[in-house]
């Protein structure tokens, strides 16, 4: 897996994380998968919910799929699937959740992607969140997305 683009951003606040979610929401299309890695409390769910709120133009709370494993959201521009795979015990459970098909037809936000095993998509956007100082560091790795790369260099983030 060679990723042509690798870049890092420091997100000093929850507002900055929400802004990143809004930016990502505007660049994700059906068939895109965002793989979110990081320790518990790093902000994976926070960022995912920010993407969903921005994408669906919702202000209300978006639940975390911690216990349901997957939450789906219908959107005319492409459905959004938010998966928290922390509690999966085997990668084959991905098939039971319907994630393999969703990764080709919907926008998928997947927390704990190490649980995907052989179902890890080839052209996913990899994002590692790490708590740091008063905020978090977001480290991206992806291929072939010049518009996203340009947007992530925006100093307004």
mmCIF file of C-alpha atoms in Angstrom:
data_model
loop_
_atom_site.group_PDB
_atom_site.id
_atom_site.type_symbol
_atom_site.label_atom_id
_atom_site.label_comp_id
_atom_site.label_asym_id
_atom_site.label_seq_id
_atom_site.Cartn_x
_atom_site.Cartn_y
_atom_site.Cartn_z
ATOM 1 C CA UNK A 1 0.000 0.000 0.000
ATOM 2 C CA UNK A 2 1.810 3.083 -1.256
ATOM 3 C CA UNK A 3 0.148 6.369 -0.412
ATOM 4 C CA UNK A 4 1.229 9.292 -2.576
ATOM 5 C CA UNK A 5 -0.215 11.864 -0.189
ATOM 6 C CA UNK A 6 0.696 11.988 3.469
ATOM 7 C CA UNK A 7 -0.048 15.059 5.507
ATOM 8 C CA UNK A 8 -0.769 16.067 9.073
ATOM 9 C CA UNK A 9 -2.946 18.694 10.672
ATOM 10 C CA UNK A 10 -3.153 19.829 14.260
ATOM 11 C CA UNK A 11 -6.738 20.274 15.450
ATOM 12 C CA UNK A 12 -6.567 22.479 18.560
ATOM 13 C CA UNK A 13 -10.256 22.228 19.476
ATOM 14 C CA UNK A 14 -13.549 20.440 18.923
ATOM 15 C CA UNK A 15 -14.526 23.307 16.609
ATOM 16 C CA UNK A 16 -11.458 22.605 14.471
ATOM 17 C CA UNK A 17 -12.427 18.924 14.362
ATOM 18 C CA UNK A 18 -15.951 19.935 13.309
ATOM 19 C CA UNK A 19 -14.473 22.143 10.554
ATOM 20 C CA UNK A 20 -12.410 19.226 9.280
ATOM 21 C CA UNK A 21 -15.579 17.117 9.278
ATOM 22 C CA UNK A 22 -17.322 19.747 7.172
ATOM 23 C CA UNK A 23 -14.436 19.845 4.728
ATOM 24 C CA UNK A 24 -14.346 16.058 4.401
ATOM 25 C CA UNK A 25 -18.141 15.903 3.957
ATOM 26 C CA UNK A 26 -17.788 18.046 0.856
ATOM 27 C CA UNK A 27 -15.149 15.784 -0.689
ATOM 28 C CA UNK A 28 -16.539 12.321 0.002
ATOM 29 C CA UNK A 29 -18.651 10.598 -2.649
ATOM 30 C CA UNK A 30 -20.365 7.198 -2.817
ATOM 31 C CA UNK A 31 -17.719 4.506 -3.014
ATOM 32 C CA UNK A 32 -15.337 6.422 -0.701
ATOM 33 C CA UNK A 33 -14.227 4.861 2.552
ATOM 34 C CA UNK A 34 -12.614 6.824 5.375
ATOM 35 C CA UNK A 35 -10.709 4.544 7.749
ATOM 36 C CA UNK A 36 -10.371 6.146 11.201
ATOM 37 C CA UNK A 37 -7.628 4.839 13.452
ATOM 38 C CA UNK A 38 -6.550 5.996 16.893
ATOM 39 C CA UNK A 39 -6.867 5.162 20.564
ATOM 40 C CA UNK A 40 -10.121 5.336 22.479
ATOM 41 C CA UNK A 41 -10.944 9.009 23.022
ATOM 42 C CA UNK A 42 -8.902 10.266 20.060
ATOM 43 C CA UNK A 43 -11.944 11.780 18.339
ATOM 44 C CA UNK A 44 -12.877 9.168 15.734
ATOM 45 C CA UNK A 45 -16.589 9.257 16.591
ATOM 46 C CA UNK A 46 -16.576 13.035 17.029
ATOM 47 C CA UNK A 47 -15.136 13.537 13.557
ATOM 48 C CA UNK A 48 -17.469 10.955 12.001
ATOM 49 C CA UNK A 49 -20.510 12.633 13.532
ATOM 50 C CA UNK A 50 -19.270 16.030 12.279
ATOM 51 C CA UNK A 51 -19.003 14.615 8.745
ATOM 52 C CA UNK A 52 -22.520 13.162 8.949
ATOM 53 C CA UNK A 53 -24.027 16.381 10.334
ATOM 54 C CA UNK A 54 -22.357 18.447 7.597
ATOM 55 C CA UNK A 55 -23.249 16.004 4.850
ATOM 56 C CA UNK A 56 -26.906 15.720 5.869
ATOM 57 C CA UNK A 57 -27.265 19.334 7.024
ATOM 58 C CA UNK A 58 -28.372 18.157 10.467
ATOM 59 C CA UNK A 59 -27.818 19.985 13.705
ATOM 60 C CA UNK A 60 -29.235 17.338 16.021
ATOM 61 C CA UNK A 61 -27.069 14.771 17.698
ATOM 62 C CA UNK A 62 -25.881 11.876 15.556
ATOM 63 C CA UNK A 63 -25.550 8.684 17.620
ATOM 64 C CA UNK A 64 -22.336 6.689 17.744
ATOM 65 C CA UNK A 65 -22.569 3.099 16.463
ATOM 66 C CA UNK A 66 -20.608 1.766 19.441
ATOM 67 C CA UNK A 67 -23.323 -0.737 20.376
ATOM 68 C CA UNK A 68 -25.223 -1.067 17.086
ATOM 69 C CA UNK A 69 -21.943 -1.489 15.129
ATOM 70 C CA UNK A 70 -23.390 0.350 12.091
ATOM 71 C CA UNK A 71 -25.605 3.402 11.670
ATOM 72 C CA UNK A 72 -26.841 4.269 8.184
ATOM 73 C CA UNK A 73 -28.051 7.627 6.939
ATOM 74 C CA UNK A 74 -29.986 8.150 3.721
ATOM 75 C CA UNK A 75 -28.892 11.044 1.558
ATOM 76 C CA UNK A 76 -29.997 11.865 -1.982
ATOM 77 C CA UNK A 77 -26.345 12.439 -2.937
ATOM 78 C CA UNK A 78 -25.279 9.059 -1.488
ATOM 79 C CA UNK A 79 -25.980 7.146 1.684
ATOM 80 C CA UNK A 80 -23.542 7.352 4.589
ATOM 81 C CA UNK A 81 -22.588 4.348 6.708
ATOM 82 C CA UNK A 82 -20.846 4.891 10.044
ATOM 83 C CA UNK A 83 -19.323 1.725 11.493
ATOM 84 C CA UNK A 84 -17.568 1.134 14.800
ATOM 85 C CA UNK A 85 -15.883 -2.257 14.490
ATOM 86 C CA UNK A 86 -14.284 -2.278 17.945
ATOM 87 C CA UNK A 87 -16.493 -5.152 19.121
ATOM 88 C CA UNK A 88 -16.050 -7.370 16.047
ATOM 89 C CA UNK A 89 -14.369 -10.642 16.892
ATOM 90 C CA UNK A 90 -13.629 -11.806 13.319
ATOM 91 C CA UNK A 91 -13.288 -10.015 9.951
ATOM 92 C CA UNK A 92 -15.969 -12.264 8.390
ATOM 93 C CA UNK A 93 -18.538 -10.413 10.507
ATOM 94 C CA UNK A 94 -18.039 -7.528 8.054
ATOM 95 C CA UNK A 95 -20.058 -9.562 5.532
ATOM 96 C CA UNK A 96 -22.924 -9.944 8.007
ATOM 97 C CA UNK A 97 -23.029 -6.170 8.502
ATOM 98 C CA UNK A 98 -23.247 -5.507 4.767
ATOM 99 C CA UNK A 99 -20.122 -3.348 4.848
ATOM 100 C CA UNK A 100 -18.360 -4.983 1.936
ATOM 101 C CA UNK A 101 -21.129 -3.932 -0.474
ATOM 102 C CA UNK A 102 -21.570 -0.553 1.234
ATOM 103 C CA UNK A 103 -17.906 0.284 0.637
ATOM 104 C CA UNK A 104 -18.599 0.284 -3.105
ATOM 105 C CA UNK A 105 -22.007 2.013 -3.063
ATOM 106 C CA UNK A 106 -22.057 4.395 -0.077
ATOM 107 C CA UNK A 107 -19.770 6.726 1.823
ATOM 108 C CA UNK A 108 -18.320 4.622 4.639
ATOM 109 C CA UNK A 109 -16.773 5.997 7.813
ATOM 110 C CA UNK A 110 -15.112 3.076 9.583
ATOM 111 C CA UNK A 111 -13.668 3.216 13.083
ATOM 112 C CA UNK A 112 -11.241 0.453 14.115
ATOM 113 C CA UNK A 113 -10.485 -0.590 10.496
ATOM 114 C CA UNK A 114 -7.878 -3.093 11.688
ATOM 115 C CA UNK A 115 -10.892 -5.384 12.300
ATOM 116 C CA UNK A 116 -11.617 -5.472 8.531
ATOM 117 C CA UNK A 117 -8.852 -7.982 7.803
ATOM 118 C CA UNK A 118 -8.986 -9.009 4.148
ATOM 119 C CA UNK A 119 -11.962 -6.683 3.554
ATOM 120 C CA UNK A 120 -9.785 -3.569 3.864
ATOM 121 C CA UNK A 121 -10.578 -1.466 0.762
ATOM 122 C CA UNK A 122 -7.695 -0.641 -1.581
ATOM 123 C CA UNK A 123 -8.369 3.042 -2.251
ATOM 124 C CA UNK A 124 -9.494 4.190 1.174
ATOM 125 C CA UNK A 125 -8.551 7.433 2.852
ATOM 126 C CA UNK A 126 -6.552 6.549 5.964
ATOM 127 C CA UNK A 127 -6.843 8.943 8.890
ATOM 128 C CA UNK A 128 -5.087 8.437 12.199
ATOM 129 C CA UNK A 129 -6.169 10.648 15.091
ATOM 130 C CA UNK A 130 -3.836 11.060 18.045
ATOM 131 C CA UNK A 131 -4.511 13.105 21.186
ATOM 132 C CA UNK A 132 -1.865 15.814 21.495
ATOM 133 C CA UNK A 133 -1.501 18.755 23.882
ATOM 134 C CA UNK A 134 -4.914 20.445 24.080
ATOM 135 C CA UNK A 135 -6.178 18.949 20.820
ATOM 136 C CA UNK A 136 -5.475 16.130 18.416
ATOM 137 C CA UNK A 137 -3.256 15.420 15.435
ATOM 138 C CA UNK A 138 -4.864 14.167 12.216
ATOM 139 C CA UNK A 139 -2.511 12.220 9.941
ATOM 140 C CA UNK A 140 -3.830 11.465 6.444
ATOM 141 C CA UNK A 141 -2.623 8.952 3.852
ATOM 142 C CA UNK A 142 -4.356 8.524 0.487
ATOM 143 C CA UNK A 143 -3.831 8.263 -3.254
ATOM 144 C CA UNK A 144 -5.197 10.204 -6.205
ATOM 145 C CA UNK A 145 -7.307 12.913 -4.592
ATOM 146 C CA UNK A 146 -5.773 16.251 -5.635
ATOM 147 C CA UNK A 147 -8.849 18.320 -4.679
ATOM 148 C CA UNK A 148 -8.876 16.834 -1.188
ATOM 149 C CA UNK A 149 -5.138 17.359 -0.805
ATOM 150 C CA UNK A 150 -5.484 21.005 -1.835
ATOM 151 C CA UNK A 151 -8.425 21.528 0.554
ATOM 152 C CA UNK A 152 -6.507 20.017 3.478
ATOM 153 C CA UNK A 153 -3.743 22.564 2.934
ATOM 154 C CA UNK A 154 -6.259 25.384 3.527
ATOM 155 C CA UNK A 155 -4.980 27.475 6.466
ATOM 156 C CA UNK A 156 -8.600 28.107 7.594
ATOM 157 C CA UNK A 157 -8.698 24.620 9.113
#
